[in-house]
Coordinates of C-alpha atoms in Angstrom, one line a residue:
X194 CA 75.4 91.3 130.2
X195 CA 77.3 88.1 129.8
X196 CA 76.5 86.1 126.6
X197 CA 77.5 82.5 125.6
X198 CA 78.0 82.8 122.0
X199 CA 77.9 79.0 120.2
X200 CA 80.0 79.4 116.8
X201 CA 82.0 82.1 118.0
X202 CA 84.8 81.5 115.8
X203 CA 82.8 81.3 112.7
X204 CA 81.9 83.5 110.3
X205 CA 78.5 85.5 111.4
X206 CA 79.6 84.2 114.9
X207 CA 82.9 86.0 115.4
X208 CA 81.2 89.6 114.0
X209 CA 78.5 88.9 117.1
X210 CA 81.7 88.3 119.6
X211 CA 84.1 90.9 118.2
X212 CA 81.0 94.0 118.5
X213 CA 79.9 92.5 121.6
X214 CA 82.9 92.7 123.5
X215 CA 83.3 96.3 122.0
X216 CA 80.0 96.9 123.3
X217 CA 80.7 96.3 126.7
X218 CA 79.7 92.8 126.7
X219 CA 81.3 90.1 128.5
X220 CA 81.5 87.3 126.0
X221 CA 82.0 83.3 126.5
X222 CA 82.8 81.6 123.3
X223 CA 82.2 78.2 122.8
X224 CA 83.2 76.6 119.6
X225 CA 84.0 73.0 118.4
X226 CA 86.7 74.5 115.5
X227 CA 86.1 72.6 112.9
X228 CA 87.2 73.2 109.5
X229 CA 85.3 76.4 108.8
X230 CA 86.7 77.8 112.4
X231 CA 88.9 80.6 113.1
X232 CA 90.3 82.1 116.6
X233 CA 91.9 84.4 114.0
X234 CA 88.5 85.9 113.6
X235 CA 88.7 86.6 117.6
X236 CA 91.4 87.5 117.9
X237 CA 90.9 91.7 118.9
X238 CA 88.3 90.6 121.0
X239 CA 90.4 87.9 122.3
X240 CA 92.6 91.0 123.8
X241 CA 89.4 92.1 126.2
X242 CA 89.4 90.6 130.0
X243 CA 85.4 90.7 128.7
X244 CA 86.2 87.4 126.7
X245 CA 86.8 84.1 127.6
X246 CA 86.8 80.5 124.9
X247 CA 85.9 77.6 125.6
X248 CA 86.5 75.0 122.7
X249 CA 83.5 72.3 123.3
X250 CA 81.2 70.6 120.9
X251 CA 77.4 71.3 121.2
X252 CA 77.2 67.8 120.9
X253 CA 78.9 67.1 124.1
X254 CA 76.2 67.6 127.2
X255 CA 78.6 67.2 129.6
X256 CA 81.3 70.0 128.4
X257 CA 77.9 72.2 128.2
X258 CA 76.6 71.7 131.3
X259 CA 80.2 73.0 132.8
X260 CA 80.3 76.0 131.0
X261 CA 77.0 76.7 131.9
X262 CA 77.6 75.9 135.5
X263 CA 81.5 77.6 135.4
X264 CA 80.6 81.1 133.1
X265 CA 76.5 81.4 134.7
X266 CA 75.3 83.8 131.4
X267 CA 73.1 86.2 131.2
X268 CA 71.8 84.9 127.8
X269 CA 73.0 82.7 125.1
X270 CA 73.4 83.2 121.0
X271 CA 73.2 80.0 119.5
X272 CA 75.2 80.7 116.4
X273 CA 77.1 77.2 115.9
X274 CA 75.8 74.8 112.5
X275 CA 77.0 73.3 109.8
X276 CA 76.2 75.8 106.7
X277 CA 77.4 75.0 103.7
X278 CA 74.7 73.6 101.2
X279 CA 76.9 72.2 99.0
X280 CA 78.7 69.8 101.8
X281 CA 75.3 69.2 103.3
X282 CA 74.5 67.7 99.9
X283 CA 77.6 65.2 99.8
X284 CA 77.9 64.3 103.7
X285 CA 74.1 65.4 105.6
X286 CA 74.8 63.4 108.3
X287 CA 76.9 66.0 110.4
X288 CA 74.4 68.3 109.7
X289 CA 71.8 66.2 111.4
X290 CA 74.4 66.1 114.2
X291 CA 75.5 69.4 114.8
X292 CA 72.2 71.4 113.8
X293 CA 69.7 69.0 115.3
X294 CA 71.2 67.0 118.0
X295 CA 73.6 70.1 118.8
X296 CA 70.3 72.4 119.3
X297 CA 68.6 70.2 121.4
X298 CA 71.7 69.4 123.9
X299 CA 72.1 73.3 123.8
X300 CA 68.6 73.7 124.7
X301 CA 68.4 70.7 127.4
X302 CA 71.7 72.8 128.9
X303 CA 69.9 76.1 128.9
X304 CA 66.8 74.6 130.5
X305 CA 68.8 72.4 133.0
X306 CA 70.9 75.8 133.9
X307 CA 67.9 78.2 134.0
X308 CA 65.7 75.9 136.0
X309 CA 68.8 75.9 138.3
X310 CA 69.2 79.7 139.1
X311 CA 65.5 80.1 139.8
X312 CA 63.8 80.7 136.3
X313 CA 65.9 84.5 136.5
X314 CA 63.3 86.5 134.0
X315 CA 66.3 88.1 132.1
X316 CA 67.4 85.0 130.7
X317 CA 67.2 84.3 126.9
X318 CA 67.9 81.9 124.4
X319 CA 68.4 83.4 120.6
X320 CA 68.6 81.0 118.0
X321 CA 70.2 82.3 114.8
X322 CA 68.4 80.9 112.1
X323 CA 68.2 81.1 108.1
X324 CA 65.8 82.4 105.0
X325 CA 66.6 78.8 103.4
X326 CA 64.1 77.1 105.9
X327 CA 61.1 79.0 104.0
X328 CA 61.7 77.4 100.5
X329 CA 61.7 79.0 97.2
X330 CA 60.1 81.9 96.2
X331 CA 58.7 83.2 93.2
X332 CA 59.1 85.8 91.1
X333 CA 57.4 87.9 93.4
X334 CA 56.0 88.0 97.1
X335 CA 58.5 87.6 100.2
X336 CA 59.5 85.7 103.6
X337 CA 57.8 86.9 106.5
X338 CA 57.9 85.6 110.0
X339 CA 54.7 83.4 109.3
X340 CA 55.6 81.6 105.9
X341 CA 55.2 77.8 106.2
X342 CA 58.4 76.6 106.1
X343 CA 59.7 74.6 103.4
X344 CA 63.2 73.5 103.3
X345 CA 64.5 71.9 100.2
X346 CA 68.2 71.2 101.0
X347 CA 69.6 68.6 104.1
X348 CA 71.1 72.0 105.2
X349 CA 67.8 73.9 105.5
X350 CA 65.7 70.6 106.8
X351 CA 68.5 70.5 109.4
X352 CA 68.0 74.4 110.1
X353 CA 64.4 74.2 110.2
X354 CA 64.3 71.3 112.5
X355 CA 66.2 73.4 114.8
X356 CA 64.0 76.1 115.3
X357 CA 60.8 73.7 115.4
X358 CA 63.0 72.3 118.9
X359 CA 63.2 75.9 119.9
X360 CA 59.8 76.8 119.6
X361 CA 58.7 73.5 121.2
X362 CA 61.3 74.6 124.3
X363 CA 59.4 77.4 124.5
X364 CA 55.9 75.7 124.8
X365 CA 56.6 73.1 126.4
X366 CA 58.8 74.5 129.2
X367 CA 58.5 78.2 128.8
X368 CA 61.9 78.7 128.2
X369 CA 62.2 82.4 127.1
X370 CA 63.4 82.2 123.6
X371 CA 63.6 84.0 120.6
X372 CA 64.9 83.4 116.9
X373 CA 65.7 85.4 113.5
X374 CA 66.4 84.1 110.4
X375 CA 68.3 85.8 108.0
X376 CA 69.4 86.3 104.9
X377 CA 72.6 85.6 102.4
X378 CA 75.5 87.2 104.6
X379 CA 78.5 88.4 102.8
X380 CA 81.9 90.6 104.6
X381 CA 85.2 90.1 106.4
X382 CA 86.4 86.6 107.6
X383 CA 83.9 84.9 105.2
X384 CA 85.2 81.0 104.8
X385 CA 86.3 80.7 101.5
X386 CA 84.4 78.4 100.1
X387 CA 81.0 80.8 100.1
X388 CA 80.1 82.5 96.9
X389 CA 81.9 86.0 97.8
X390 CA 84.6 85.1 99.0
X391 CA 85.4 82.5 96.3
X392 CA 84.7 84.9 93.3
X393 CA 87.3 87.3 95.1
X394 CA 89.9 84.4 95.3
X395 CA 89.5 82.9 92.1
X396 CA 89.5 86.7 90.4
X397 CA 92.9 87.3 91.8
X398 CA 94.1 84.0 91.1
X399 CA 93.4 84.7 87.5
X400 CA 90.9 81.3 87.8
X401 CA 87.9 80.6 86.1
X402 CA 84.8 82.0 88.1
X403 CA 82.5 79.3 88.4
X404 CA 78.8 80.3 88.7
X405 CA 75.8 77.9 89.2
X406 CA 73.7 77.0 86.2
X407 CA 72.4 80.5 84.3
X408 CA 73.3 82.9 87.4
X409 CA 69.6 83.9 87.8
X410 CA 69.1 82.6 91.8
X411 CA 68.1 85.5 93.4
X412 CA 69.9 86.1 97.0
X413 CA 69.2 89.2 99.6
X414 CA 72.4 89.9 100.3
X415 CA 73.1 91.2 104.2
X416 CA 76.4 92.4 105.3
X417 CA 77.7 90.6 108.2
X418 CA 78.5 93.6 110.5
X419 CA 74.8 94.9 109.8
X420 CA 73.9 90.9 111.2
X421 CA 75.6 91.4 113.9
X422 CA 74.0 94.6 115.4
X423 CA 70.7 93.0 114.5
X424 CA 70.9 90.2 116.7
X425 CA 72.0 91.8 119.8
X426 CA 69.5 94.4 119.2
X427 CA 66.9 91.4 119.0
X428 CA 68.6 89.6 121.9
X429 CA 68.1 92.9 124.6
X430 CA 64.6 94.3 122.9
X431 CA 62.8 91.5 121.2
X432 CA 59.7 90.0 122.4
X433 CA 59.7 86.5 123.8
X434 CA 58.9 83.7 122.4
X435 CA 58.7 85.6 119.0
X436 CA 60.9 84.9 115.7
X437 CA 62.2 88.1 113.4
X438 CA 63.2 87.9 110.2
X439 CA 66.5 90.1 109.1
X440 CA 67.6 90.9 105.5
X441 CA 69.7 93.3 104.0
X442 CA 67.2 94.8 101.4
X443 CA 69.5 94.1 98.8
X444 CA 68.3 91.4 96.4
X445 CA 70.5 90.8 93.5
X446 CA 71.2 87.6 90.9
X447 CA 74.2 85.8 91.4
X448 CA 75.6 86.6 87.9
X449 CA 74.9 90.8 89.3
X450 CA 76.9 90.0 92.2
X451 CA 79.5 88.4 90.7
X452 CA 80.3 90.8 88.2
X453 CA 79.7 93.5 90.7
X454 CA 82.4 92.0 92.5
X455 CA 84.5 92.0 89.1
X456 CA 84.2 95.2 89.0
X457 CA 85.3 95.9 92.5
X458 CA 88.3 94.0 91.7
X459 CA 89.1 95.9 88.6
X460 CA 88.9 99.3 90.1
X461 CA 90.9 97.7 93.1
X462 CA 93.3 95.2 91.7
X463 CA 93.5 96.1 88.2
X464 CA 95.9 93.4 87.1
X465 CA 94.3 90.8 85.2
X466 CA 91.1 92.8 84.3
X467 CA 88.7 92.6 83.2
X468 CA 87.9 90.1 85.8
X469 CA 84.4 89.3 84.4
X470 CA 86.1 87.5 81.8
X471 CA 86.7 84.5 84.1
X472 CA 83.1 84.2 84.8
X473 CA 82.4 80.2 83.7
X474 CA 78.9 79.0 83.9
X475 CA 78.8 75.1 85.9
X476 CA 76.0 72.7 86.2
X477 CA 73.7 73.8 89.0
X478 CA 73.6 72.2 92.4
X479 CA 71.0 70.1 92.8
X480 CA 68.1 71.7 94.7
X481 CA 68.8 74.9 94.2
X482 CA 66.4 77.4 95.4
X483 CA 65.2 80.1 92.8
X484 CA 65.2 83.1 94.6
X485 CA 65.1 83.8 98.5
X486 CA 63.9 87.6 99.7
X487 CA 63.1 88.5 103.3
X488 CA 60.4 90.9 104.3
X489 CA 61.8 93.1 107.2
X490 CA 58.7 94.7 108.5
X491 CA 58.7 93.6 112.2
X492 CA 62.5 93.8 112.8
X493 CA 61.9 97.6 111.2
X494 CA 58.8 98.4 113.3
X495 CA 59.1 97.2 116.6
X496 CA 62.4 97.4 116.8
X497 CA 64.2 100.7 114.9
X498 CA 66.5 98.8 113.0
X499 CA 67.5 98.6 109.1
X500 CA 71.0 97.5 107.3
X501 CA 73.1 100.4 107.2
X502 CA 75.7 98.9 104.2
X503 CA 74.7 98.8 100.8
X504 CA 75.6 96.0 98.7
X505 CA 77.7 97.5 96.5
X506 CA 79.6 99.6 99.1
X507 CA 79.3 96.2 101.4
X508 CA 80.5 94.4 98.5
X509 CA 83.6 97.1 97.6
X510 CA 84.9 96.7 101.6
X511 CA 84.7 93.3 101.1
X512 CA 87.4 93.3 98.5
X513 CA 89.6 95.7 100.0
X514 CA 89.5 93.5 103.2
X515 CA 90.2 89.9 101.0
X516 CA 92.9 92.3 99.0
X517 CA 94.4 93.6 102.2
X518 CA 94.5 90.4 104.5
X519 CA 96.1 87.3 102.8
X520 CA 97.7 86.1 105.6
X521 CA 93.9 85.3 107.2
X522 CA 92.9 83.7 104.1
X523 CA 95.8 81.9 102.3
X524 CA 97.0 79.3 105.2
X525 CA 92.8 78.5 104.7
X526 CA 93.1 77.4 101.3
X527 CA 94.7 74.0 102.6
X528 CA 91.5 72.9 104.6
X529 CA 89.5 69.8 103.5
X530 CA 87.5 70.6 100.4
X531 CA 88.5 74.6 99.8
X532 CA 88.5 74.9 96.1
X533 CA 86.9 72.1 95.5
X534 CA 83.5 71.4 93.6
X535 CA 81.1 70.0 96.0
X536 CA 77.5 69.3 96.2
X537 CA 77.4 68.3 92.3
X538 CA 76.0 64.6 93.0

C-alpha cells in the first residue's frame, strides 16, 4: 500500500512513517516543518527506496494537488496539526489555520484526486484525532466513540472542527473515511516542550520541575509506538465512515507521572537524585481539563488490538532513550518558545 502521511516529521507522525516503511509500506511524507518538525525523526526510514518527502503546507492546495497527482496513494493519514495547548492559548490563530483550513484543503485534495481515479473502493482517508475534543470528565465514566463533544481549549475546538469536516466529507460526498482519537501520547522523539519530555530535561538539568496547579489532571497515557500500530491497523481493517477511539489504558495524575518519571531517572541517572525534589507546583493553565480517560471497547472488539507498553515500562524506555540521545534533543532546545512558560495568560 502506498500511504501519504501529513505530519510525517512530527512526533506521533514519524512513529506511523518509521513502522510503516518497516512494514512494507511505501510511504510519502508531506510535512510543512515547522518548529515542532524533525527529518531527524525519519531519518531510518528515510534509508528505504519505500519513502519519499515532500515538504508542503496543508494549507497550500496547489502543492497538494501535485503530490496527489505525482505520488497517486493508496490511502492517506492525516496526522499534521498544531498541538500544543499551551501555544494554542497565546497564538489560536495558526491553529484555525493549520487544523481547520489545513483539513479541509486536505480533504478537497483527496476528493478532487479520488473522484479523478474513478472512485477506486480501496481508498481511505484517516484522520488522527484527539480525546481533548470530548471535554472534561468526571471523576468517573469515560470517552466513547459517541460522547458529545465538548472542546474547551482553541486547540481542541480546532481538533474538533476538523473531524466535524471529515464526517461532513463523508456524507456529503461519500468519501470513504475514517477517524480515531486518542489519548495522551508519550515516547521517543517527543518535542520538548510536552509534559514528558520536559520533566526528563529539566530533571537532568538539575531545574525546577514545574507542574500545573495541584498535579491532580488525570491523563490516559498511550505510548507512541503502541499509536502507531493502532492506526495502520484501523487504516487496513476499520469500518468506513466509522470513528475509533484509542487509549493506552493507563490513567495516571500528572504529579504520579512525574514522579514516576523521577524515579526512572534516579535508578537511571542517579546524579542529582532524588529528582522529585525539583518538582515545583505553577499556576494552572487556563482551561485546563480535569481528567481525560478513553473507553477502548470498539478498537478492542472489532478489531483485536490493545497497548502492548505499560506506562511505567513505557515511561522507563522513554528515559533511557532522552538519556541516550542528546544529540536529537539538545540542538532542539534553541527553537522559538522551548523552555519557556506558555499558555499562562
Amino acid at each position: 500500500m502506498k500511504i501519504l502521511i501529513t505530519g510525517g516529521a512530527g512526533f506521533i507522525g514519524s512513529a506511523v512513517v518509521r513502522l510503516a516503511v518497516a512494514r512494507g509500506h511505501e510511504v510519502v511524507n508531506i510535512d510543512a516543518l515547522t518548529y515542532a518538525a524533525n527529518l531527524a525523526n525519519v531519518a531510518e526510514a528515510a534509508q528505504s527506496d519505500l519513502y519519499a518527502f515532500e515538504e508542503a503546507d496543508i494549507r497550500d492546495r496547489a502543492a497538494l494537488d501535485r503530490i496527489f497527482a505525482t505520488h497517486r496513494p493508496d490511502a492517506v493519514m492525516h496526522l499534521a496539526a498544531e498541538s500544543h495547548v499551551d501555544r494554542s492559548i497565546d497564538g489560536p490563530a495558526a491553529f484555525v489555520e493549520t487544523n481547520v483550513i489545513g483539513t479541509f484543503n486536505m480533504l478537497e485534495a483527496a476528493r478532487a484526486y479520488w473522484s479523478a481515479q474513478g472512485k477506486f473502493e480501496t481508498f481511505r482517508f484517516h484522520h488522527i484525532s484527539t480525546d481533548e475534543v470530548f471535554g472534561s470528565l468526571g471523576e468517573t465514566g469515560q470517552f466513547t466513540e459517541t460522547t458529545p463533544y465538548d472542546p474547551r481549549s482553541p486547540y481542541s475546538a480546532s481538533k474538533a472542527g476538523s473531524d466535524h469536516l471529515v464526517r461532513a466529507w463523508a456524507e456529503t460526498y461519500g468519501l470513504p473515511v475514517v477517524l480515531t482519537n486518542c489519548s495522551n501520547n508519550y515516547g521517543p522523539y517527543h518535542f520538548p516542550e510536552k509534559l514528558v519530555p520536559v520533566v526528563i530535561l529539566k530533571a537532568l538539568a538539575g531545574q525546577p520541575i514545574p507542574v500545573y496547579g495541584d498535579g491532580g489532571n488525570i491523563r490516559d497515557w498511550l505510548y507512541v509506538e503502541d499509536h502507531a500500530d493502532a492506526l495502520l491497523l484501523v487504516l487496513e481493517k476499520g469500518q468506513l465512515n466509522r470513528s475509533y477511539n484509542i487509549g493506552g489504558e493507563n490513567e495516571a495524575t500528572n504529579i504520579d507521572l512525574v514522579r514516576t518519571i523521577c524515579a526512572h531517572m534516579d535508578d537511571l541517572h542517579p546524579e542529582g537524585a532524588p529528582h522529585a525534589d525539583l518538582i515545583t507546583f505553577v499556576t494552572d493553565r487556563p482551561g485546563h481539563d480535569r481528567r481525560y480517560a478513553i473507553d477502548p471497547t470498539r478498537i478492542r472488539t472489532e478489531l483485536g488490538w490493545r497497548p502492548s507498553v505499560t506506562v511505567e515500562e513505557g515511561l522507563k524506555r522513554t528515559v533511557a532513550w532522552y538519556l541516550e540521545n542528546r544529540d536529537w534533543w539538545e540542538p532542539l532546545l534553541s527553537r522559538e518558545g522551548v523552555g519557556k512558560r506558555l499558555g499562562a495568560a
